[in-house]
Coordinates of C-alpha atoms in Angstrom, one line a residue:
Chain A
X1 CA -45.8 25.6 -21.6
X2 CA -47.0 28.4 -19.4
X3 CA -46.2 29.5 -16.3
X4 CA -48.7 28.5 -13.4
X5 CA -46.8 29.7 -10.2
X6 CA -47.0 33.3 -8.6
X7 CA -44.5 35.4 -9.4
X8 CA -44.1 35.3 -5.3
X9 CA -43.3 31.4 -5.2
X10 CA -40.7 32.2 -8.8
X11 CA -38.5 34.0 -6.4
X12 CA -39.3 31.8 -3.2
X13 CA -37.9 28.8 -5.3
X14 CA -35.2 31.3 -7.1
X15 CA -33.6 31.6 -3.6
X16 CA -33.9 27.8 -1.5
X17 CA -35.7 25.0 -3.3
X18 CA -33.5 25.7 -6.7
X19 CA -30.5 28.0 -5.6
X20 CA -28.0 28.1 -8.3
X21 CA -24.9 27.2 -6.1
X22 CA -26.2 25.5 -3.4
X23 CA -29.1 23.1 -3.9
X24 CA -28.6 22.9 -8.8
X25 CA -24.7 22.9 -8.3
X26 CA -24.2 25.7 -11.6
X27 CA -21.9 28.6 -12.1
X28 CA -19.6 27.4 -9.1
X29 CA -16.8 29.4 -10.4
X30 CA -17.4 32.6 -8.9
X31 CA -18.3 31.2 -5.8
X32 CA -14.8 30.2 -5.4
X33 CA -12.9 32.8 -7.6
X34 CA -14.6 35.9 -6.0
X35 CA -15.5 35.2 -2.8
X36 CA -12.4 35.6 -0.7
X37 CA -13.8 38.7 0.5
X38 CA -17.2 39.5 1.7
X39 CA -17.4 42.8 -0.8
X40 CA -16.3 40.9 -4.2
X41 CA -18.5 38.5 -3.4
X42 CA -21.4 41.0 -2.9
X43 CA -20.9 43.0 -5.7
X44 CA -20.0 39.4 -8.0
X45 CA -23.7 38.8 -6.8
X46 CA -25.2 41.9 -7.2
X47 CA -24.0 42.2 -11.0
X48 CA -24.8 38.6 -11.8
X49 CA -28.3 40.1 -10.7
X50 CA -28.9 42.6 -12.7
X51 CA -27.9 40.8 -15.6
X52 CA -30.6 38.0 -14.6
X53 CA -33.1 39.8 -14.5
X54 CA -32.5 42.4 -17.9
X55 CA -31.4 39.4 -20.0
X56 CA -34.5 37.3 -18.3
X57 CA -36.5 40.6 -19.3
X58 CA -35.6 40.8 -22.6
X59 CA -35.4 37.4 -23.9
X60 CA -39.0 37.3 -22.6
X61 CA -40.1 40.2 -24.9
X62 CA -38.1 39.1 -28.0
X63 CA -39.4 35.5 -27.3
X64 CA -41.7 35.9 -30.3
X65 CA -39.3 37.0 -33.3
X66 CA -36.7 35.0 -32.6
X67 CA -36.1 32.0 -34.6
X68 CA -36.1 28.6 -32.2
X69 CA -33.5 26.8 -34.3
X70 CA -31.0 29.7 -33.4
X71 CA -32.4 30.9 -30.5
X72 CA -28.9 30.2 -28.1
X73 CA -26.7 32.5 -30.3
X74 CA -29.4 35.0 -29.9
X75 CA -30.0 34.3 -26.4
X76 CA -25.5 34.8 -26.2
X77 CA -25.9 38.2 -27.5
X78 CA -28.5 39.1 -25.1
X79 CA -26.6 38.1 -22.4
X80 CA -23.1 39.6 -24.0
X81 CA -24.7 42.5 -24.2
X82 CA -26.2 42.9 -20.8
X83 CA -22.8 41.9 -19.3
X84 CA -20.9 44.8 -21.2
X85 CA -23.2 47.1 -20.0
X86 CA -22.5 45.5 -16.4
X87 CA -18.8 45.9 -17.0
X88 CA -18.5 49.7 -18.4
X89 CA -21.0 50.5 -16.0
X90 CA -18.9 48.9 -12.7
X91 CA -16.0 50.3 -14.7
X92 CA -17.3 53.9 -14.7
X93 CA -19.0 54.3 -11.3
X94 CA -17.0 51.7 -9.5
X95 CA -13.6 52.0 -10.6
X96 CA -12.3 50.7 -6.9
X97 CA -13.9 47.2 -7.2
X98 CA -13.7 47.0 -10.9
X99 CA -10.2 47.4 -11.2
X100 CA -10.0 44.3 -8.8
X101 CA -13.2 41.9 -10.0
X102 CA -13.1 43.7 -13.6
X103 CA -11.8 39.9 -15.5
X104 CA -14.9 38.2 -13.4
X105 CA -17.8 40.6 -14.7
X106 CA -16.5 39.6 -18.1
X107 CA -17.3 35.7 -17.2
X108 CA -20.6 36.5 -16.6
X109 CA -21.7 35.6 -20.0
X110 CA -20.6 31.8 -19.5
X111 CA -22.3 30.9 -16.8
X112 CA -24.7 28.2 -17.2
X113 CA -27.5 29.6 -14.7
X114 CA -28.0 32.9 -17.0
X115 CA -28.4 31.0 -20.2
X116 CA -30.6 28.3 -18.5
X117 CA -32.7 30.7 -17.1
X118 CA -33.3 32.2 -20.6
X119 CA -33.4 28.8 -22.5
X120 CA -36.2 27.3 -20.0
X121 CA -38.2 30.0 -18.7
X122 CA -37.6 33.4 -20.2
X123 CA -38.2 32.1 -23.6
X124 CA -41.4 30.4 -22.7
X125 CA -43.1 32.7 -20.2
X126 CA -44.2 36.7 -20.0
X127 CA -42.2 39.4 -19.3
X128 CA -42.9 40.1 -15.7
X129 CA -43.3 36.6 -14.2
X130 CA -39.6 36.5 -16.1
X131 CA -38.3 39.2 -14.3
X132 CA -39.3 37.9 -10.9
X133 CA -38.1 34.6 -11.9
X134 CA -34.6 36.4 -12.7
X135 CA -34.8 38.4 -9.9
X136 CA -35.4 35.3 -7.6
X137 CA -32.3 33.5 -9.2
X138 CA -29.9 36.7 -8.5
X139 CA -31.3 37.4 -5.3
X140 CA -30.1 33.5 -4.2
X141 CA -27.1 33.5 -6.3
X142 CA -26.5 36.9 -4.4
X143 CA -27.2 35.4 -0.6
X144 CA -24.9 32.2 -1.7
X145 CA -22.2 34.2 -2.6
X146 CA -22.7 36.2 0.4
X147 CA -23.1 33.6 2.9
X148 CA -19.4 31.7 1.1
X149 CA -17.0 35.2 1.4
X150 CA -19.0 35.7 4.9
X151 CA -16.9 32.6 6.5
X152 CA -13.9 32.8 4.1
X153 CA -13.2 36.2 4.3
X154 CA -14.0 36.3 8.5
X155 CA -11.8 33.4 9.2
X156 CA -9.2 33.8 6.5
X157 CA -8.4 37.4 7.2
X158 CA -10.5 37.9 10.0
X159 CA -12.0 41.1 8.6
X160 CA -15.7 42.1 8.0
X161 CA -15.9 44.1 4.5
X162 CA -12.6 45.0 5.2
X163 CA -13.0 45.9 9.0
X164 CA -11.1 43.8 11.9
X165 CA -13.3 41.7 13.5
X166 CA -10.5 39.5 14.4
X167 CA -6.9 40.3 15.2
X168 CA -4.9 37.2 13.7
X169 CA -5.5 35.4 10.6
X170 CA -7.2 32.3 12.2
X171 CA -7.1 29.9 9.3
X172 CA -5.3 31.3 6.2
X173 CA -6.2 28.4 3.7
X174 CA -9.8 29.6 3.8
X175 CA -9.0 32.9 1.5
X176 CA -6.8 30.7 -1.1
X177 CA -8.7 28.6 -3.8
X178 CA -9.0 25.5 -1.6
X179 CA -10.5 27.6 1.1
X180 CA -13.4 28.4 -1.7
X181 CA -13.8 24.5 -2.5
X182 CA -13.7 23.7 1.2
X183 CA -16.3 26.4 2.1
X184 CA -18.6 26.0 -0.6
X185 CA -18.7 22.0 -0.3
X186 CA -19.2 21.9 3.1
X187 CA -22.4 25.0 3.1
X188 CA -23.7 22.8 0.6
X189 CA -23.7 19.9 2.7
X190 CA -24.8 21.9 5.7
X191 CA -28.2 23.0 3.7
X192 CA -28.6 19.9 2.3
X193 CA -28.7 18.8 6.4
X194 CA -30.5 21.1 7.0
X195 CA -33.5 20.1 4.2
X196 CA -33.2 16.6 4.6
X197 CA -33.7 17.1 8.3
X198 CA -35.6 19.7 8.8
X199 CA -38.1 20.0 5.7
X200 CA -38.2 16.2 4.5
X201 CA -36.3 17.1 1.0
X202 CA -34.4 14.4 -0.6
X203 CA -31.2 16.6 -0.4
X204 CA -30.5 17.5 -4.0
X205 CA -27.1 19.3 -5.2
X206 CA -24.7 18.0 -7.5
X207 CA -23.0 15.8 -5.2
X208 CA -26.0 13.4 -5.0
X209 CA -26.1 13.2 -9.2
X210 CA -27.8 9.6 -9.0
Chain B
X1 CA -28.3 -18.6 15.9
X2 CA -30.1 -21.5 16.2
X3 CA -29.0 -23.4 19.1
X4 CA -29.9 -27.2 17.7
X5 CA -27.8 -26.3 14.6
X6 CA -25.1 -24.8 17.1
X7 CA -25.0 -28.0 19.5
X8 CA -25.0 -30.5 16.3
X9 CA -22.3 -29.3 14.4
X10 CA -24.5 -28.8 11.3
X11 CA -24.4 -24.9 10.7
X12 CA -22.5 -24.4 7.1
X13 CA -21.7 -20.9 6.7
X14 CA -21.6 -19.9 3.6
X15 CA -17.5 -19.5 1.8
X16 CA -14.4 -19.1 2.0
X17 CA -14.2 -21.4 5.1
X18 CA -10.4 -21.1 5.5
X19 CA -9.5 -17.5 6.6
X20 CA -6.2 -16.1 7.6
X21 CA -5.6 -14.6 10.3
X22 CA -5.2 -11.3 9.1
X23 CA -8.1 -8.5 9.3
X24 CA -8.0 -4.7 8.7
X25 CA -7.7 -3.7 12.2
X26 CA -5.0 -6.3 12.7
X27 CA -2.9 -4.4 9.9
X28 CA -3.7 -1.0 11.1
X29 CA -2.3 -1.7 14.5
X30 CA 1.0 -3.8 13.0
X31 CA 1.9 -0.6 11.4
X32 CA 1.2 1.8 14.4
X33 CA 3.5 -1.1 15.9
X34 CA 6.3 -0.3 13.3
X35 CA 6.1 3.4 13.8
X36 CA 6.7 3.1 17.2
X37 CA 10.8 3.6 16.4
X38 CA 10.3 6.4 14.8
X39 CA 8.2 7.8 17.5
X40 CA 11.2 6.8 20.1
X41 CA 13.8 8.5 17.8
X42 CA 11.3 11.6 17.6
X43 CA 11.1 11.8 21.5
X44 CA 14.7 11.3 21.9
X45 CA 16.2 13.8 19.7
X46 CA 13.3 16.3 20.0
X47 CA 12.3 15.9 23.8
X48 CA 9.2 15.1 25.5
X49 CA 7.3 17.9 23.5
X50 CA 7.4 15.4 20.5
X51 CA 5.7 12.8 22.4
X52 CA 2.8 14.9 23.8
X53 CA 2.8 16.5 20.1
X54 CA 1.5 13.0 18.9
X55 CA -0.3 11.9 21.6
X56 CA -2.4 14.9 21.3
X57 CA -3.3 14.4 17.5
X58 CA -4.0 10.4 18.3
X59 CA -6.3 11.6 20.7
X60 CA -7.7 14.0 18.0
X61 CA -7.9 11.8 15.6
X62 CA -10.2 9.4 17.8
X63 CA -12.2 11.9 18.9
X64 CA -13.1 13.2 15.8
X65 CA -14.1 9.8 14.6
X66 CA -16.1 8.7 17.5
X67 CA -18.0 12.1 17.3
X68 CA -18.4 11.4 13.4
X69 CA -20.0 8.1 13.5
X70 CA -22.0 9.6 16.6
X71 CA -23.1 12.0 14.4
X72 CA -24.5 10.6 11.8
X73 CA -25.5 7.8 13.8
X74 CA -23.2 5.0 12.1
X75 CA -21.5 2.0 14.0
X76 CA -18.4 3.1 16.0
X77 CA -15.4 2.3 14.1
X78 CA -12.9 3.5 16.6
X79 CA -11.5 0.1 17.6
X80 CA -10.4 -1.0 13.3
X81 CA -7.3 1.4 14.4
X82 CA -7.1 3.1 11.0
X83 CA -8.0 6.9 13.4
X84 CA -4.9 6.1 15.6
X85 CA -2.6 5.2 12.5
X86 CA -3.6 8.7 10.8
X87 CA -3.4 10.3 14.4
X88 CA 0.3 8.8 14.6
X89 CA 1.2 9.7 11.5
X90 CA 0.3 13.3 11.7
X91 CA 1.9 13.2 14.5
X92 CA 4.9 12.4 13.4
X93 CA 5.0 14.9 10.2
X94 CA 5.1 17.7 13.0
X95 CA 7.0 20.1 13.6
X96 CA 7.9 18.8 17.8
X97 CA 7.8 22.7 18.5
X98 CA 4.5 23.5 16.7
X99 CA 2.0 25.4 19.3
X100 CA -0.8 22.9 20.4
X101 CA -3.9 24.1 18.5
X102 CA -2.0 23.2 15.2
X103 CA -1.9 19.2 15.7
X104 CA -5.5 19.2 16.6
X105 CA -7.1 21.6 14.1
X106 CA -5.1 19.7 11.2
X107 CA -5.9 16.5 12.9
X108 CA -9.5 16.7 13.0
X109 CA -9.8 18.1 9.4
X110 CA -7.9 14.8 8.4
X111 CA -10.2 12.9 10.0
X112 CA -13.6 14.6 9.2
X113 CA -13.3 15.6 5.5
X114 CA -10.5 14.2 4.4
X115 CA -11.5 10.5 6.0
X116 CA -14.9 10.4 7.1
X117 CA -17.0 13.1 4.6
X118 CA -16.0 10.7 1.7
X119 CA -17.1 7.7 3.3
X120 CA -14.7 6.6 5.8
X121 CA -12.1 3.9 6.0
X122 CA -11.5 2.6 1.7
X123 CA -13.3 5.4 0.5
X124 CA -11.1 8.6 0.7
X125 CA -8.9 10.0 -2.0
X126 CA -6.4 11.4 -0.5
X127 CA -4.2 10.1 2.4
X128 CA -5.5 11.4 5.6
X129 CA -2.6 12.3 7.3
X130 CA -1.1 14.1 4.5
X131 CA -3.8 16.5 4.0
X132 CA -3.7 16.9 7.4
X133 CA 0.3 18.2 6.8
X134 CA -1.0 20.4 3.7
X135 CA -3.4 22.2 5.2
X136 CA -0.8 22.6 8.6
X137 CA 1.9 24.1 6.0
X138 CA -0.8 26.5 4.0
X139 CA -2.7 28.0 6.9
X140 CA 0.7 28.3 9.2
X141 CA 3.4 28.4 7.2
X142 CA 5.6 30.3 9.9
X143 CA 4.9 27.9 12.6
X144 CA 5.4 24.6 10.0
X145 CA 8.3 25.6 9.2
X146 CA 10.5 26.5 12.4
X147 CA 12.8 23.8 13.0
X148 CA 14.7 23.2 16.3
X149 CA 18.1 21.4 16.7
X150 CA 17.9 17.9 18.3
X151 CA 19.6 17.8 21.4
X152 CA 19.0 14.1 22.7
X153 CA 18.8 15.6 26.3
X154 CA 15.9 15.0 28.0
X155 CA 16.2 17.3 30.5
X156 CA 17.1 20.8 30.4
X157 CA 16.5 21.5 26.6
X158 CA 17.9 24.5 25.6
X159 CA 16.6 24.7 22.0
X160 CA 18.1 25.9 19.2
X161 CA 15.8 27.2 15.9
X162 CA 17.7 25.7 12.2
X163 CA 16.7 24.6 9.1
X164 CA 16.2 21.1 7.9
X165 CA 19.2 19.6 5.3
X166 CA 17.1 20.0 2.5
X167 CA 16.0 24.3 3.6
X168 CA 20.2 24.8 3.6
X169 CA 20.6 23.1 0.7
X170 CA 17.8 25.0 -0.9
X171 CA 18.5 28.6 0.6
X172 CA 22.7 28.0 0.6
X173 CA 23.2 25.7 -1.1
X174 CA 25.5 22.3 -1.0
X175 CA 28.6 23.6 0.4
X176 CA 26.8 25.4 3.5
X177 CA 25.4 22.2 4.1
X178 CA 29.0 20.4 4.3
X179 CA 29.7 22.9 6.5
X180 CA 27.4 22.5 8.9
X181 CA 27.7 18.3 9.2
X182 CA 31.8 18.3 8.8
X183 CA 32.2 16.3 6.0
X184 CA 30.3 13.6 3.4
X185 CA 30.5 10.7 5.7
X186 CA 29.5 12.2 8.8
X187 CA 26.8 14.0 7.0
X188 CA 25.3 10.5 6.1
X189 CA 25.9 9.2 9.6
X190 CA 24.1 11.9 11.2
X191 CA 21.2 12.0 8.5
X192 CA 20.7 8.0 9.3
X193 CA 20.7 8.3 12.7
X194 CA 18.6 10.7 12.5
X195 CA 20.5 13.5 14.5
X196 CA 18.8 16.7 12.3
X197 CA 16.2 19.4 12.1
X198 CA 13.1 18.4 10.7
X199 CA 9.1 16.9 11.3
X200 CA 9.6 14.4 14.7
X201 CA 9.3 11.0 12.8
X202 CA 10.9 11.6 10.0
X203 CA 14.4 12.5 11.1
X204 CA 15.9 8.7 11.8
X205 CA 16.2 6.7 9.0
X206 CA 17.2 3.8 10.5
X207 CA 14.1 3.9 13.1
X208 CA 11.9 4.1 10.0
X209 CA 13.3 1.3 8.1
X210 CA 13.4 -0.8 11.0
X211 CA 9.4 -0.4 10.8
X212 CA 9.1 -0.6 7.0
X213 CA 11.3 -4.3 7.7
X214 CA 8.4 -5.4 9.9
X215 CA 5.7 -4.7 7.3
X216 CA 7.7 -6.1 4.1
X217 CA 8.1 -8.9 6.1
X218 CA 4.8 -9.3 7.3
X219 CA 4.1 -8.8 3.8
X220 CA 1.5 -5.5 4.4
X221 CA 3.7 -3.7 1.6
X222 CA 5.4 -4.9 -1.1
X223 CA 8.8 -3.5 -2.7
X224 CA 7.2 -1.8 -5.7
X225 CA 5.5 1.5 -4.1
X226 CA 8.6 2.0 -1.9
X227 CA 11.7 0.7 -4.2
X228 CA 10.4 3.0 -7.5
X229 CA 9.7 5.9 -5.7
X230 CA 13.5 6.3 -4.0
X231 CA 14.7 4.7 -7.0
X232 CA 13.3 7.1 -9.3
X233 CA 14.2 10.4 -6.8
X234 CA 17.9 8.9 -6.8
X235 CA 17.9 8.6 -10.1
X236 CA 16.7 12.2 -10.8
X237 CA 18.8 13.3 -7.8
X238 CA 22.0 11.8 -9.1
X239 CA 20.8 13.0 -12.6
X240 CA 20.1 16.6 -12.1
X241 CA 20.8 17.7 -8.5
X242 CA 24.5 18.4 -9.3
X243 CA 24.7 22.4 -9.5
X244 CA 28.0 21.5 -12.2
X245 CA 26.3 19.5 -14.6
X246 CA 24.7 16.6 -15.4
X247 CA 25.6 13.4 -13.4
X248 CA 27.1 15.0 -10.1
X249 CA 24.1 14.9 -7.9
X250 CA 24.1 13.2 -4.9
X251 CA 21.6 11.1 -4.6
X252 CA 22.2 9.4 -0.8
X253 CA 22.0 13.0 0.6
X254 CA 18.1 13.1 -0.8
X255 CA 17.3 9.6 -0.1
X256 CA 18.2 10.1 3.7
X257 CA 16.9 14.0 3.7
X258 CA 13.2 15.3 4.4
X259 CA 10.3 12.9 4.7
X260 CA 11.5 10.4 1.4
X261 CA 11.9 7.6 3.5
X262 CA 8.7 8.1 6.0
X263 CA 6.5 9.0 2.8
X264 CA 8.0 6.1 0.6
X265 CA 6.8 2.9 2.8
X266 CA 4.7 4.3 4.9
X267 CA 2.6 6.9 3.6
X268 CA 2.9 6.0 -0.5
X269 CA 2.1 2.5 0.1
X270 CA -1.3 3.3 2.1
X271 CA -3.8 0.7 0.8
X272 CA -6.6 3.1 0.1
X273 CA -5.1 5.9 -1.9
X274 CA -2.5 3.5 -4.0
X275 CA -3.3 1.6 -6.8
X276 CA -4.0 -1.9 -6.3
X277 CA -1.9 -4.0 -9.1
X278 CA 1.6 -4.5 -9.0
X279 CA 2.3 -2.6 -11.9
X280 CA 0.2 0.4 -11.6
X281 CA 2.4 0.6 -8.4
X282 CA 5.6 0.5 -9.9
X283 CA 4.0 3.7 -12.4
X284 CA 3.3 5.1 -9.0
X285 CA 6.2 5.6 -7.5
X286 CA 8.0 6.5 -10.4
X287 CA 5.8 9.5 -10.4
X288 CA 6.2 10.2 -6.8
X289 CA 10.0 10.0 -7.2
X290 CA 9.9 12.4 -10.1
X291 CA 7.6 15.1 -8.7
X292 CA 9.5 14.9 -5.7
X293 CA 12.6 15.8 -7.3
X294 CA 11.2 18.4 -9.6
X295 CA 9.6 20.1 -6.6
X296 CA 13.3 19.8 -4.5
X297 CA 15.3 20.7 -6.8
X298 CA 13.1 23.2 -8.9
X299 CA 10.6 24.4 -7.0
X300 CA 9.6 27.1 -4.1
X301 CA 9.3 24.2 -1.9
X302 CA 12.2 22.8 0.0
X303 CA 10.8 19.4 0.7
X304 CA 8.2 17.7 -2.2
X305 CA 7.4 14.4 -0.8
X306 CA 4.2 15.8 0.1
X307 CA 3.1 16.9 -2.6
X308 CA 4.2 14.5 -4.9
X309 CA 2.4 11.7 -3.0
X310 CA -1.1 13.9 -2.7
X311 CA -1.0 14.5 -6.4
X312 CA -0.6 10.9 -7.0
X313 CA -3.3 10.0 -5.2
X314 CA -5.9 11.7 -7.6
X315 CA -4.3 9.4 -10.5
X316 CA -4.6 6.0 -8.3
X317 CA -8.2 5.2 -10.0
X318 CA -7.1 5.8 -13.3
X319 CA -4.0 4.1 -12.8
X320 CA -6.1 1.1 -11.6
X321 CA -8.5 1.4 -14.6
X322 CA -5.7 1.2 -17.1
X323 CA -3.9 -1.6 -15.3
X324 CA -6.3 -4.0 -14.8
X325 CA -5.4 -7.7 -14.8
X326 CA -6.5 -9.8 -17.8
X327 CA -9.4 -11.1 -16.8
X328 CA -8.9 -15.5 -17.1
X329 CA -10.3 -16.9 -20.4
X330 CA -11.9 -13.7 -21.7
X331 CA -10.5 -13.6 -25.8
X332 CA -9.3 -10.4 -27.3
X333 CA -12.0 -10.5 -30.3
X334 CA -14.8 -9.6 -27.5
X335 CA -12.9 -7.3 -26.0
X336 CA -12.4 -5.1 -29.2
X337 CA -16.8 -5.6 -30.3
X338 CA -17.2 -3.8 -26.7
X339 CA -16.1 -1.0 -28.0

């Protein structure tokens, strides 16, 4: 199979018609573990990124010498290794947020979107309509994230990236776990609102399963 | 209709023909009926403040469910009374002195995702009015958890911040408490009646059994949800709750104390998020009496009614599924080749 799409409509579709959080339901445990503030989330995003789009690129380029009947072991490696880089590189030049997010960066490597990604199009297709595909993936994984600590960090502890916005804590539940579930669930039915509404989708999303 | 079929008596709808009386809206505003003692008891010993406390999150709660079904453009269900039972019963798990915004904020998430984002009425997990309490006692713990002294003056209240029974006999322990009520038998007396810190309707337990009467004998509830839940908690209370060993405990001091009584017929026994079958019930309660006393007696919590009750809910399916009732003529042998 071969790709047919621009590498403009990969990372159209990477962001809205298949975000990994909101719209194909995957690697929902960072969007609840790191996003009680507005700069883990970021920075969860902007890691899961580059990881993307380097394991995208070089599954892509090894697609040819490696062996289908253990290509997912192969594909883990890529993706471990990509990940440690992530995490001695955060760990080195970031020490600040590493020291706080540093147990997350490690779960990188098990979450579903990166190794479906590689499994379905990175091992199939070119190296550069890869990358964008990878890079349209992060870029939405990276705006969902951002767009979940926006509201929980704001009306949890009604700080911006760590500036006031607010003076009082206007709902507290919103920064603890159930916060995460309640923000992600409902954004997920807000787009799904919004698409069914708005663009005539069907409103996919893992809720709606059948 | 047709109006020849009408006028000759021949229109045969199609069964049961013989119907009782009894509908869901007819059982959703019997048992805002017997809450209404517990309400009086709440307004008596906590003022005026506890009354406008639950009219506000009645009025909530029907808001929030007329703009719901406006919303997404379903039939008005306003008028089945199952809003104004969670609204009451939020109501009375308050606080009477809790600031306004509280009741409503935690009255409309009750409503809205709780209720209505998992289907409406018979479709949602969890008891409405609950989560409505859970999410109160997370996002303000300070304001959830400032008791005021009942006074039974109407007029003139000069209140007095406390702790409930079961926050002395968590912070000070037993003796404190004995301190503070005189001795064991008043302590009872005054824990019946109701005369003690705590949420608005769950203070009197003699309004609330009054209520729970009405329904057993209207036969909305049956004894299993209510009778193994307190007997379990006494059990464990009696068990374990003595601080000098084993079988001291007192178990009438928890039975009467926090929300066991409120939670055990009226919010454990909710249709919806309770299993179904006598004896999944029975399992039930015995749960709910057994996390409740684990959370009293060991955990942060003073009170674990709750809690206990919430968590429960998540099992009522499964309960169901592994309790269902054999089904008439079907023969073992089949049931084993579906497998």
């Amino acid at each position: 199979m071969s790709n047919t799409k621009t590498n403009w409509q990969l990372v159209r579709e990477g962001i809205l018609t298949d975000n990994t959080i909101f719209r194909m339901a995957i690697s929902l445990c960072p969007s609840i573990a790191v996003t009680s503030s507005l700069r883990n989330g970021f920075l969860m995003g902007a890691a899961v990124l580059f990881v993307q789009v380097m394991v995208n690129m070089t599954v892509s380029a090894m697609r040819n010498v490696i062996h289908p009947k253990i290509r997912i072991p192969i594909f883990m490696l890529i993706i471990s290794a990509w990940v440690s880089v992530t995490d001695m590189g955060m760990a080195a030049f970031a020490r600040e947020a590493y020291r706080q997010m540093g147990l997350y960066i490690e779960l990188i490597v098990a979450f579903a979107s990166i190794l479906a990604k590689a499994e379905l199009f990175a091992s199939k297709n070119k190296v550069v309509p890869s990358m964008f595909e990878g890079f349209g993936m992060g870029v939405g994984f990276l705006i969902a994230l951002c767009i979940i600590s926006f509201f929980r960090e704001l009306l949890g502890r009604g700080t911006l990236w760590g500036l006031e916005i607010i003076a009082a804590k206007p709902l507290l539940i919103m920064v603890l776990p159930a916060g995460g579930f309640l923000t992600t669930g409902l954004l997920m039915g807000f787009f799904n609102w919004v698409d069914m509404h708005y663009f005539g989708g069907k409103g996919a999303g893992g809720a709606s399963g059948h | 209709m047709d109006a020849t079929l009408k006028k000759d008596n021949l229109l045969v709808s199609v069964s049961p023909h013989v119907k009782s009386e009894e509908s869901v809206s007819r059982i959703m505003w019997t048992v805002c009926l017997s809450l209404m003692p517990a309400l009086i008891s709440g307004v008596y010993y906590f003022g005026p403040r506890a009354a406008l406390v639950t009219a506000l999150c009645i009025l909530t709660a029907l808001f929030s469910e007329l703009l719901f079904k406006r919303f997404v453009n379903a039939d008005s269900t306003i008028n089945d009374g199952s809003a104004f039972l969670t609204g009451l019963l939020v109501g009375l798990n308050f606080p009477a002195t809790v600031a306004f915004y509280i009741p409503i904020v935690s009255t409309f998430f009750a409503i809205v995702i709780t209720k209505q984002l998992f289907g409406g009425l018979g479709y949602n997990v969890f008891n409405p009015a609950l989560m409505a309490r859970a999410f109160a006692l997370i996002t303000w713990p300070r304001a959830m958890t400032t008791w005021i002294e009942p006074t039974a003056k109407f007029i003139g209240v000069d209140a007095h911040t406390t702790a409930t029974p079961l926050g002395i006999l968590k912070e000070d322990g037993l003796d404190k408490l004995m301190a503070v009520f005189g001795n064991a038998s008043s302590m009872y007396t005054e824990l019946f009646f109701g005369h003690r810190a705590g949420s608005l309707g769950e203070t009197s337990i003699l309004a609330l059994l009054i209520g729970a009467a009405i329904l057993l004998y209207k036969r909305y509830i049956t004894w299993h949800i209510p009778l193994s839940f307190l007997g379990t908690a006494a059990l464990l209370a009696w068990v374990f709750g003595g601080k000098t060993g084993l079988f001291t405990g007192d178990p009438i001091l928890h039975l009467l104390s926090g929300g066991m009584v409120l939670g055990a017929f009226f919010m454990a026994t909710d249709y919806v998020t309770a299993p179904s079958l006598k004896a999944g019930q029975i399992l039930f309660g015995v749960c709910c009496g057994a996390i409740t006393m684990m959370i009293r007696l060991k955990g942060g919590f003073p009170e674990g009614v709750m809690f206990a009750i919430l968590i429960m809910n998540c099992f009522a399916p499964i309960i169901d599924r592994n309790f269902k009732t054999k089904v008439f003529g079907a023969k073992k042998a089949n049931k084993d080749k579906g497998k």
